[in-house]
mmCIF file of C-alpha atoms in Angstrom:
data_model
loop_
_atom_site.group_PDB
_atom_site.id
_atom_site.type_symbol
_atom_site.label_atom_id
_atom_site.label_comp_id
_atom_site.label_asym_id
_atom_site.label_seq_id
_atom_site.Cartn_x
_atom_site.Cartn_y
_atom_site.Cartn_z
ATOM 1 C CA MET A 717 105.227 -87.779 -30.971
ATOM 2 C CA THR A 718 108.736 -87.540 -29.502
ATOM 3 C CA GLY A 719 111.852 -89.543 -30.273
ATOM 4 C CA ARG A 720 111.827 -91.241 -26.862
ATOM 5 C CA GLU A 721 111.373 -94.987 -26.410
ATOM 6 C CA ARG A 722 107.769 -95.988 -26.857
ATOM 7 C CA ILE A 723 105.630 -97.827 -24.311
ATOM 8 C CA PHE A 724 102.238 -99.442 -24.766
ATOM 9 C CA SER A 725 99.978 -100.634 -21.985
ATOM 10 C CA GLY A 726 96.253 -101.085 -21.577
ATOM 11 C CA MET A 727 93.381 -102.202 -19.384
ATOM 12 C CA ARG A 728 90.052 -103.847 -19.932
ATOM 13 C CA PRO A 729 87.182 -101.402 -19.293
ATOM 14 C CA THR A 730 86.087 -102.597 -15.857
ATOM 15 C CA GLY A 731 84.640 -99.332 -14.569
ATOM 16 C CA GLN A 732 85.867 -97.296 -11.630
ATOM 17 C CA MET A 733 89.395 -98.091 -10.531
ATOM 18 C CA HIS A 734 90.298 -99.318 -7.055
ATOM 19 C CA ILE A 735 93.361 -98.800 -4.913
ATOM 20 C CA GLY A 736 94.893 -102.047 -6.191
ATOM 21 C CA HIS A 737 94.833 -100.614 -9.720
ATOM 22 C CA TYR A 738 96.558 -97.475 -8.454
ATOM 23 C CA PHE A 739 99.491 -99.306 -6.876
ATOM 24 C CA GLY A 740 99.661 -102.012 -9.538
ATOM 25 C CA VAL A 741 99.396 -99.825 -12.639
ATOM 26 C CA LEU A 742 98.363 -96.176 -12.473
ATOM 27 C CA ARG A 743 101.071 -94.872 -10.162
ATOM 28 C CA ASN A 744 103.636 -96.344 -12.536
ATOM 29 C CA TRP A 745 101.916 -94.904 -15.627
ATOM 30 C CA VAL A 746 101.990 -91.414 -14.130
ATOM 31 C CA ARG A 747 105.749 -91.717 -13.698
ATOM 32 C CA LEU A 748 106.422 -93.339 -17.073
ATOM 33 C CA GLN A 749 104.645 -90.621 -19.070
ATOM 34 C CA HIS A 750 107.462 -88.233 -18.115
ATOM 35 C CA GLU A 751 110.207 -90.639 -19.244
ATOM 36 C CA TYR A 752 108.790 -92.394 -22.314
ATOM 37 C CA GLU A 753 106.483 -91.868 -25.266
ATOM 38 C CA CYS A 754 103.417 -93.578 -23.817
ATOM 39 C CA ILE A 755 100.294 -95.014 -25.412
ATOM 40 C CA PHE A 756 97.675 -96.211 -22.933
ATOM 41 C CA GLY A 757 94.727 -98.134 -24.312
ATOM 42 C CA VAL A 758 91.219 -99.188 -23.355
ATOM 43 C CA ALA A 759 91.232 -102.878 -24.306
ATOM 44 C CA ASP A 760 87.541 -103.256 -25.104
ATOM 45 C CA TRP A 761 88.050 -106.159 -27.519
ATOM 46 C CA HIS A 762 89.917 -108.023 -24.793
ATOM 47 C CA ALA A 763 86.883 -107.582 -22.548
ATOM 48 C CA LEU A 764 84.867 -109.603 -25.065
ATOM 49 C CA THR A 765 87.119 -112.668 -24.785
ATOM 50 C CA THR A 766 85.411 -113.733 -21.544
ATOM 51 C CA SER A 767 82.477 -111.302 -21.195
ATOM 52 C CA PHE A 768 80.932 -111.271 -24.660
ATOM 53 C CA GLU A 769 77.425 -111.626 -23.189
ATOM 54 C CA ASN A 770 77.740 -108.510 -21.020
ATOM 55 C CA THR A 771 78.438 -105.589 -23.325
ATOM 56 C CA LYS A 772 75.688 -103.071 -22.583
ATOM 57 C CA ASP A 773 77.732 -101.175 -19.983
ATOM 58 C CA LEU A 774 81.092 -101.218 -21.798
ATOM 59 C CA GLU A 775 81.011 -97.519 -22.672
ATOM 60 C CA ILE A 776 79.960 -96.536 -19.142
ATOM 61 C CA HIS A 777 82.778 -98.621 -17.694
ATOM 62 C CA MET A 778 85.245 -97.172 -20.201
ATOM 63 C CA ILE A 779 84.447 -93.562 -19.301
ATOM 64 C CA ASP A 780 84.468 -94.299 -15.559
ATOM 65 C CA MET A 781 87.834 -96.016 -15.840
ATOM 66 C CA VAL A 782 89.496 -93.308 -17.919
ATOM 67 C CA THR A 783 88.079 -90.610 -15.618
ATOM 68 C CA ASP A 784 90.070 -92.252 -12.841
ATOM 69 C CA TRP A 785 93.162 -92.396 -15.066
ATOM 70 C CA LEU A 786 92.930 -88.673 -15.708
ATOM 71 C CA SER A 787 92.122 -87.868 -12.089
ATOM 72 C CA VAL A 788 95.347 -89.397 -10.764
ATOM 73 C CA GLY A 789 97.484 -87.520 -13.284
ATOM 74 C CA ILE A 790 97.562 -89.391 -16.592
ATOM 75 C CA ASP A 791 97.982 -86.384 -18.879
ATOM 76 C CA PRO A 792 96.539 -86.507 -22.433
ATOM 77 C CA LYS A 793 99.036 -83.796 -23.392
ATOM 78 C CA LYS A 794 101.927 -86.101 -22.481
ATOM 79 C CA CYS A 795 100.601 -89.437 -23.779
ATOM 80 C CA LEU A 796 98.041 -90.963 -26.132
ATOM 81 C CA LEU A 797 94.856 -92.352 -24.605
ATOM 82 C CA MET A 798 93.052 -94.548 -27.105
ATOM 83 C CA VAL A 799 90.350 -97.194 -27.504
ATOM 84 C CA GLN A 800 91.358 -100.494 -29.083
ATOM 85 C CA SER A 801 88.228 -100.882 -31.229
ATOM 86 C CA LEU A 802 88.594 -97.345 -32.614
ATOM 87 C CA VAL A 803 91.909 -98.385 -34.179
ATOM 88 C CA PRO A 804 90.906 -101.293 -36.464
ATOM 89 C CA GLU A 805 94.514 -101.786 -37.551
ATOM 90 C CA HIS A 806 94.929 -103.738 -34.284
ATOM 91 C CA ALA A 807 92.464 -106.315 -35.622
ATOM 92 C CA GLU A 808 94.093 -106.645 -39.039
ATOM 93 C CA LEU A 809 97.559 -107.106 -37.578
ATOM 94 C CA HIS A 810 96.061 -109.654 -35.175
ATOM 95 C CA LEU A 811 94.728 -111.549 -38.201
ATOM 96 C CA LEU A 812 98.134 -111.517 -39.907
ATOM 97 C CA PHE A 813 99.887 -112.653 -36.724
ATOM 98 C CA SER A 814 97.344 -115.437 -36.226
ATOM 99 C CA MET A 815 98.488 -116.981 -39.519
ATOM 100 C CA ILE A 816 102.044 -117.467 -38.245
ATOM 101 C CA THR A 817 101.431 -118.283 -34.561
ATOM 102 C CA PRO A 818 101.523 -121.999 -33.645
ATOM 103 C CA VAL A 819 98.527 -123.089 -31.563
ATOM 104 C CA GLY A 820 100.910 -124.793 -29.138
ATOM 105 C CA TRP A 821 102.312 -121.425 -28.056
ATOM 106 C CA LEU A 822 98.821 -120.410 -26.948
ATOM 107 C CA GLU A 823 97.891 -123.714 -25.313
ATOM 108 C CA ARG A 824 101.042 -123.613 -23.176
ATOM 109 C CA ASN A 825 100.338 -120.072 -21.947
ATOM 110 C CA PRO A 826 100.595 -120.297 -18.112
ATOM 111 C CA VAL A 827 98.559 -117.105 -17.648
ATOM 112 C CA LEU A 828 95.639 -118.677 -19.520
ATOM 113 C CA LYS A 829 95.857 -121.810 -17.375
ATOM 114 C CA GLN A 830 95.741 -119.718 -14.203
ATOM 115 C CA GLN A 831 92.870 -117.651 -15.587
ATOM 116 C CA LEU A 832 90.831 -120.787 -16.306
ATOM 117 C CA GLN A 833 91.473 -121.979 -12.764
ATOM 118 C CA ASP A 834 90.435 -118.619 -11.282
ATOM 119 C CA MET A 835 87.245 -118.612 -13.362
ATOM 120 C CA GLY A 836 86.411 -122.221 -12.523
ATOM 121 C CA LEU A 837 86.523 -123.246 -16.193
ATOM 122 C CA LYS A 838 87.804 -126.493 -17.690
ATOM 123 C CA GLU A 839 88.413 -125.071 -21.157
ATOM 124 C CA VAL A 840 88.649 -121.741 -22.966
ATOM 125 C CA VAL A 841 85.467 -119.773 -23.573
ATOM 126 C CA GLY A 842 86.104 -119.476 -27.312
ATOM 127 C CA TYR A 843 88.615 -118.943 -30.101
ATOM 128 C CA GLY A 844 89.140 -115.325 -29.051
ATOM 129 C CA HIS A 845 89.926 -116.406 -25.509
ATOM 130 C CA LEU A 846 92.598 -118.872 -26.617
ATOM 131 C CA GLY A 847 94.069 -116.341 -29.034
ATOM 132 C CA TYR A 848 94.032 -113.247 -26.845
ATOM 133 C CA PRO A 849 97.865 -113.214 -26.528
ATOM 134 C CA VAL A 850 98.024 -112.764 -30.320
ATOM 135 C CA LEU A 851 95.699 -109.771 -30.069
ATOM 136 C CA MET A 852 97.838 -108.485 -27.208
ATOM 137 C CA ALA A 853 100.923 -108.833 -29.400
ATOM 138 C CA SER A 854 99.227 -106.797 -32.122
ATOM 139 C CA ASP A 855 98.285 -104.114 -29.566
ATOM 140 C CA ILE A 856 101.939 -103.742 -28.633
ATOM 141 C CA LEU A 857 103.626 -104.219 -31.998
ATOM 142 C CA ILE A 858 101.258 -102.078 -34.075
ATOM 143 C CA TYR A 859 102.980 -99.134 -32.323
ATOM 144 C CA LYS A 860 106.445 -100.751 -32.352
ATOM 145 C CA ALA A 861 106.597 -100.350 -28.575
ATOM 146 C CA SER A 862 109.999 -101.292 -27.192
ATOM 147 C CA LYS A 863 108.853 -101.690 -23.583
ATOM 148 C CA VAL A 864 105.677 -102.883 -21.881
ATOM 149 C CA PRO A 865 105.040 -102.204 -18.174
ATOM 150 C CA VAL A 866 103.719 -105.405 -16.583
ATOM 151 C CA GLY A 867 103.645 -107.305 -13.333
ATOM 152 C CA GLU A 868 105.648 -110.508 -12.914
ATOM 153 C CA ASP A 869 102.570 -112.627 -13.670
ATOM 154 C CA GLN A 870 102.190 -111.039 -17.123
ATOM 155 C CA VAL A 871 105.738 -111.710 -18.349
ATOM 156 C CA PRO A 872 104.652 -114.820 -20.332
ATOM 157 C CA HIS A 873 102.487 -112.557 -22.506
ATOM 158 C CA ILE A 874 105.512 -110.443 -23.381
ATOM 159 C CA GLU A 875 107.488 -113.579 -24.212
ATOM 160 C CA ILE A 876 104.763 -114.663 -26.664
ATOM 161 C CA THR A 877 104.820 -111.166 -28.182
ATOM 162 C CA ARG A 878 108.591 -111.400 -28.613
ATOM 163 C CA GLU A 879 108.269 -114.837 -30.228
ATOM 164 C CA ILE A 880 105.648 -113.565 -32.678
ATOM 165 C CA ALA A 881 107.800 -110.547 -33.587
ATOM 166 C CA ARG A 882 110.839 -112.789 -34.031
ATOM 167 C CA ARG A 883 108.928 -115.240 -36.213
ATOM 168 C CA PHE A 884 107.483 -112.481 -38.418
ATOM 169 C CA ASN A 885 110.883 -110.831 -38.835
ATOM 170 C CA SER A 886 112.470 -114.179 -39.748
ATOM 171 C CA LEU A 887 109.759 -115.108 -42.258
ATOM 172 C CA TYR A 888 109.420 -111.742 -43.999
ATOM 173 C CA ALA A 889 111.488 -108.705 -42.986
ATOM 174 C CA PRO A 890 112.713 -107.037 -39.773
ATOM 175 C CA VAL A 891 109.619 -104.920 -39.191
ATOM 176 C CA PHE A 892 108.979 -105.325 -35.465
ATOM 177 C CA PRO A 893 111.045 -104.778 -32.311
ATOM 178 C CA GLU A 894 111.169 -107.492 -29.658
ATOM 179 C CA PRO A 895 109.711 -105.554 -26.721
ATOM 180 C CA GLN A 896 111.064 -105.880 -23.211
ATOM 181 C CA ALA A 897 108.952 -106.321 -20.093
ATOM 182 C CA LEU A 898 109.251 -103.300 -17.820
ATOM 183 C CA LEU A 899 108.537 -104.902 -14.468
ATOM 184 C CA THR A 900 106.328 -102.943 -12.101
ATOM 185 C CA ASP A 901 107.470 -103.039 -8.485
ATOM 186 C CA SER A 902 104.327 -102.593 -6.419
ATOM 187 C CA PRO A 903 102.989 -103.682 -3.034
ATOM 188 C CA ARG A 904 100.480 -106.533 -3.075
ATOM 189 C CA ILE A 905 97.209 -104.933 -2.024
ATOM 190 C CA LEU A 906 94.453 -107.382 -1.097
ATOM 191 C CA GLY A 907 90.750 -106.710 -0.774
ATOM 192 C CA ILE A 908 89.076 -105.942 2.542
ATOM 193 C CA ASP A 909 88.323 -109.666 2.987
ATOM 194 C CA GLY A 910 91.919 -110.769 2.397
ATOM 195 C CA ARG A 911 91.289 -112.074 -1.125
ATOM 196 C CA LYS A 912 92.547 -110.515 -4.354
ATOM 197 C CA MET A 913 90.986 -107.062 -4.671
ATOM 198 C CA SER A 914 88.264 -107.220 -7.296
ATOM 199 C CA LYS A 915 85.109 -105.354 -8.181
ATOM 200 C CA SER A 916 83.384 -108.662 -8.916
ATOM 201 C CA LEU A 917 84.107 -109.843 -5.364
ATOM 202 C CA GLY A 918 82.855 -106.572 -3.869
ATOM 203 C CA ASN A 919 85.960 -106.274 -1.694
ATOM 204 C CA GLN A 920 87.544 -103.229 -3.336
ATOM 205 C CA ILE A 921 88.194 -99.713 -2.085
ATOM 206 C CA GLY A 922 87.552 -97.459 -5.060
ATOM 207 C CA LEU A 923 89.667 -94.450 -5.938
ATOM 208 C CA SER A 924 86.516 -92.309 -6.019
ATOM 209 C CA GLU A 925 84.917 -93.913 -2.949
ATOM 210 C CA PRO A 926 83.058 -91.409 -0.684
ATOM 211 C CA PRO A 927 84.787 -90.912 2.702
ATOM 212 C CA GLY A 928 81.949 -92.542 4.624
ATOM 213 C CA GLU A 929 82.149 -95.657 2.479
ATOM 214 C CA VAL A 930 85.949 -95.793 2.851
ATOM 215 C CA ARG A 931 85.572 -95.714 6.634
ATOM 216 C CA ARG A 932 82.884 -98.403 6.594
ATOM 217 C CA LYS A 933 84.978 -100.718 4.435
ATOM 218 C CA VAL A 934 88.176 -100.224 6.419
ATOM 219 C CA LEU A 935 86.408 -101.037 9.691
ATOM 220 C CA ALA A 936 85.186 -104.271 8.061
ATOM 221 C CA MET A 937 88.703 -105.351 7.020
ATOM 222 C CA PHE A 938 90.123 -108.680 8.137
ATOM 223 C CA THR A 939 93.069 -108.399 10.525
ATOM 224 C CA ASP A 940 95.651 -110.739 12.083
ATOM 225 C CA PRO A 941 93.650 -113.899 12.969
ATOM 226 C CA GLU A 942 95.966 -114.636 15.912
ATOM 227 C CA LYS A 943 95.340 -111.268 17.592
ATOM 228 C CA ILE A 944 92.068 -112.152 19.304
ATOM 229 C CA ARG A 945 92.097 -109.721 22.239
ATOM 230 C CA ARG A 946 93.076 -106.075 22.113
ATOM 231 C CA ASN A 947 96.294 -106.508 24.106
ATOM 232 C CA ASP A 948 97.454 -109.705 22.377
ATOM 233 C CA PRO A 949 100.764 -109.290 20.502
ATOM 234 C CA GLY A 950 100.087 -108.904 16.781
ATOM 235 C CA HIS A 951 101.865 -109.926 13.595
ATOM 236 C CA PRO A 952 101.803 -106.917 11.220
ATOM 237 C CA GLU A 953 103.445 -108.917 8.436
ATOM 238 C CA ARG A 954 100.298 -111.079 8.291
ATOM 239 C CA CYS A 955 97.820 -108.216 8.559
ATOM 240 C CA ASN A 956 96.257 -106.590 5.504
ATOM 241 C CA VAL A 957 95.460 -103.449 7.507
ATOM 242 C CA PHE A 958 99.141 -102.896 8.203
ATOM 243 C CA THR A 959 99.956 -103.506 4.525
ATOM 244 C CA PHE A 960 97.649 -100.575 3.719
ATOM 245 C CA HIS A 961 99.339 -98.366 6.340
ATOM 246 C CA ARG A 962 102.751 -99.062 4.849
ATOM 247 C CA ALA A 963 101.739 -98.948 1.167
ATOM 248 C CA THR A 964 99.933 -95.616 1.513
ATOM 249 C CA GLY A 965 102.917 -94.012 3.218
ATOM 250 C CA ASN A 966 101.508 -93.502 6.697
ATOM 251 C CA ALA A 967 104.276 -91.670 8.555
ATOM 252 C CA ARG A 968 103.337 -93.587 11.700
ATOM 253 C CA ALA A 969 103.728 -97.030 10.115
ATOM 254 C CA GLY A 970 106.827 -97.782 12.206
ATOM 255 C CA GLU A 971 105.070 -96.874 15.463
ATOM 256 C CA ILE A 972 101.988 -98.845 14.443
ATOM 257 C CA GLU A 973 104.129 -101.913 13.762
ATOM 258 C CA ARG A 974 105.884 -101.608 17.133
ATOM 259 C CA ASP A 975 102.683 -101.054 19.109
ATOM 260 C CA CYS A 976 100.916 -103.896 17.317
ATOM 261 C CA ARG A 977 103.715 -106.340 18.108
ATOM 262 C CA SER A 978 103.779 -105.311 21.759
ATOM 263 C CA GLY A 979 100.006 -105.508 22.170
ATOM 264 C CA ALA A 980 99.705 -101.790 22.918
ATOM 265 C CA LEU A 981 97.556 -101.140 19.825
ATOM 266 C CA GLY A 982 94.237 -102.856 19.245
ATOM 267 C CA CYS A 983 92.843 -103.745 15.825
ATOM 268 C CA VAL A 984 89.874 -101.357 16.034
ATOM 269 C CA ALA A 985 92.091 -98.356 16.797
ATOM 270 C CA CYS A 986 94.500 -99.437 14.054
ATOM 271 C CA LYS A 987 91.665 -99.572 11.518
ATOM 272 C CA GLN A 988 90.224 -96.253 12.647
ATOM 273 C CA GLU A 989 93.583 -94.585 12.051
ATOM 274 C CA LEU A 990 93.881 -96.259 8.646
ATOM 275 C CA ALA A 991 90.399 -95.092 7.663
ATOM 276 C CA GLU A 992 91.235 -91.431 8.288
ATOM 277 C CA HIS A 993 94.632 -91.736 6.639
ATOM 278 C CA LEU A 994 93.136 -93.493 3.601
ATOM 279 C CA VAL A 995 90.483 -90.802 3.086
ATOM 280 C CA GLN A 996 93.275 -88.202 2.921
ATOM 281 C CA PHE A 997 95.434 -90.455 0.732
ATOM 282 C CA LEU A 998 92.699 -90.984 -1.875
ATOM 283 C CA GLU A 999 92.131 -87.251 -2.077
ATOM 284 C CA ALA A 1000 95.864 -86.559 -2.446
ATOM 285 C CA ILE A 1001 96.497 -89.052 -5.271
ATOM 286 C CA ALA A 1002 93.650 -87.700 -7.432
ATOM 287 C CA PRO A 1003 94.468 -83.981 -7.724
ATOM 288 C CA TYR A 1004 92.659 -83.611 -11.060
ATOM 289 C CA ARG A 1005 89.357 -85.250 -10.129
ATOM 290 C CA GLY A 1006 87.575 -81.911 -10.147
ATOM 291 C CA GLU A 1007 88.601 -81.345 -13.780
ATOM 292 C CA TYR A 1008 87.109 -84.609 -15.050
ATOM 293 C CA GLU A 1009 84.542 -86.004 -12.591
ATOM 294 C CA GLY A 1010 81.111 -85.965 -14.207
ATOM 295 C CA LYS A 1011 82.483 -84.539 -17.493
ATOM 296 C CA ARG A 1012 81.836 -87.650 -19.533
ATOM 297 C CA GLU A 1013 81.757 -85.913 -22.903
ATOM 298 C CA LEU A 1014 85.171 -84.342 -22.251
ATOM 299 C CA VAL A 1015 86.634 -87.757 -21.393
ATOM 300 C CA ARG A 1016 85.002 -89.219 -24.492
ATOM 301 C CA GLU A 1017 86.519 -86.491 -26.696
ATOM 302 C CA ILE A 1018 89.971 -87.148 -25.232
ATOM 303 C CA LEU A 1019 89.648 -90.825 -26.179
ATOM 304 C CA ILE A 1020 88.375 -90.072 -29.680
ATOM 305 C CA GLU A 1021 91.227 -87.652 -30.384
ATOM 306 C CA GLY A 1022 93.810 -90.010 -28.899
ATOM 307 C CA SER A 1023 92.454 -92.873 -30.999
ATOM 308 C CA ARG A 1024 92.632 -90.730 -34.136
ATOM 309 C CA ARG A 1025 96.290 -89.958 -33.493
ATOM 310 C CA ALA A 1026 97.056 -93.560 -32.551
ATOM 311 C CA ARG A 1027 95.516 -94.729 -35.807
ATOM 312 C CA LEU A 1028 97.986 -92.646 -37.822
ATOM 313 C CA LEU A 1029 100.849 -94.530 -36.173
ATOM 314 C CA ALA A 1030 99.125 -97.899 -36.503
ATOM 315 C CA ARG A 1031 98.378 -97.409 -40.192
ATOM 316 C CA GLU A 1032 102.074 -96.861 -40.981
ATOM 317 C CA THR A 1033 103.065 -100.080 -39.227
ATOM 318 C CA LEU A 1034 100.329 -102.120 -40.877
ATOM 319 C CA GLU A 1035 101.325 -100.893 -44.341
ATOM 320 C CA GLU A 1036 104.929 -101.865 -43.616
ATOM 321 C CA ALA A 1037 103.842 -105.335 -42.456
ATOM 322 C CA ARG A 1038 101.691 -105.854 -45.553
ATOM 323 C CA ARG A 1039 104.581 -104.867 -47.821
ATOM 324 C CA ALA A 1040 106.880 -107.290 -46.019
ATOM 325 C CA MET A 1041 104.354 -110.108 -46.526
ATOM 326 C CA GLY A 1042 103.808 -109.263 -50.190
ATOM 327 C CA ILE A 1043 100.131 -108.409 -49.790
ATOM 328 C CA HIS A 1044 100.352 -104.650 -50.221
ATOM 329 C CA TYR A 1045 99.931 -104.738 -54.023
ATOM 330 C CA GLY A 1046 101.102 -101.126 -54.275
ATOM 331 C CA ILE A 1047 97.791 -99.926 -52.904
ATOM 332 C CA ALA A 1048 97.923 -97.588 -49.914
ATOM 333 C CA ARG A 1049 94.781 -97.498 -47.818
#
């Protein structure tokens, strides 16, 4: 790979991507691959931390997800696309890091506390759930990534990664960088019902959604609750439909805002315009869909080759870590 700064980022294999994923992650990845040496991973082990009972569709979800990555312009010639479980060095480094990571660091993790609240749980699902930040640290540090693109809510994970790297370097030798969070500036896109967009809630608009389904979902979107009649003045800043207009770059967003505030534009007409604009937008942001849609074996081969190349990098780092800890024994593996 090149001599540019290295980035690592990944996603759990949740299946087809939705428009929230595009604005929150994928749009940024497409840009970053031209500026950095990027490794993007399918975090299938992370999926097991809370969904260990539902594994039969993991491969289907993985291929669907990566098909969407490729469709929007993630280029396997410019970056490595890999699968976490196909690079077992992640697991061994995770084991080594787990020996030096105080449990208190994990118990104080604010992201975990919020996750438990969102899932309606009183305690962690299991050991892997509590320790997932250590696995995340190994995902990042096995490639000596210097930057990690994240949203503001994920910064605590990067801080734990930095603490683990710092502790290892202090105990043994300066093997690992202390990666920086590369904050992603993205609009907050909610689901069609006004809640967080999520496949599990059924309120998402998928990147590969058929036009008819896009139109149906947009017309079902919640709007400004105070705009009851068509000619009532609206409040675009409180309306999810207007957020979509602005986020997707509708050239008429300014006019729509003005007409909504004055009462000249009704909610139905506003949603109808969004539906047509969104159909065109989804087509425009996925210029490579025709190259990958339905070609599951091609996508699979891209992941296998990317994982093979990623493993070469990971193996070097793991050997260096083992030497630093005195458990290499002069035996290369």
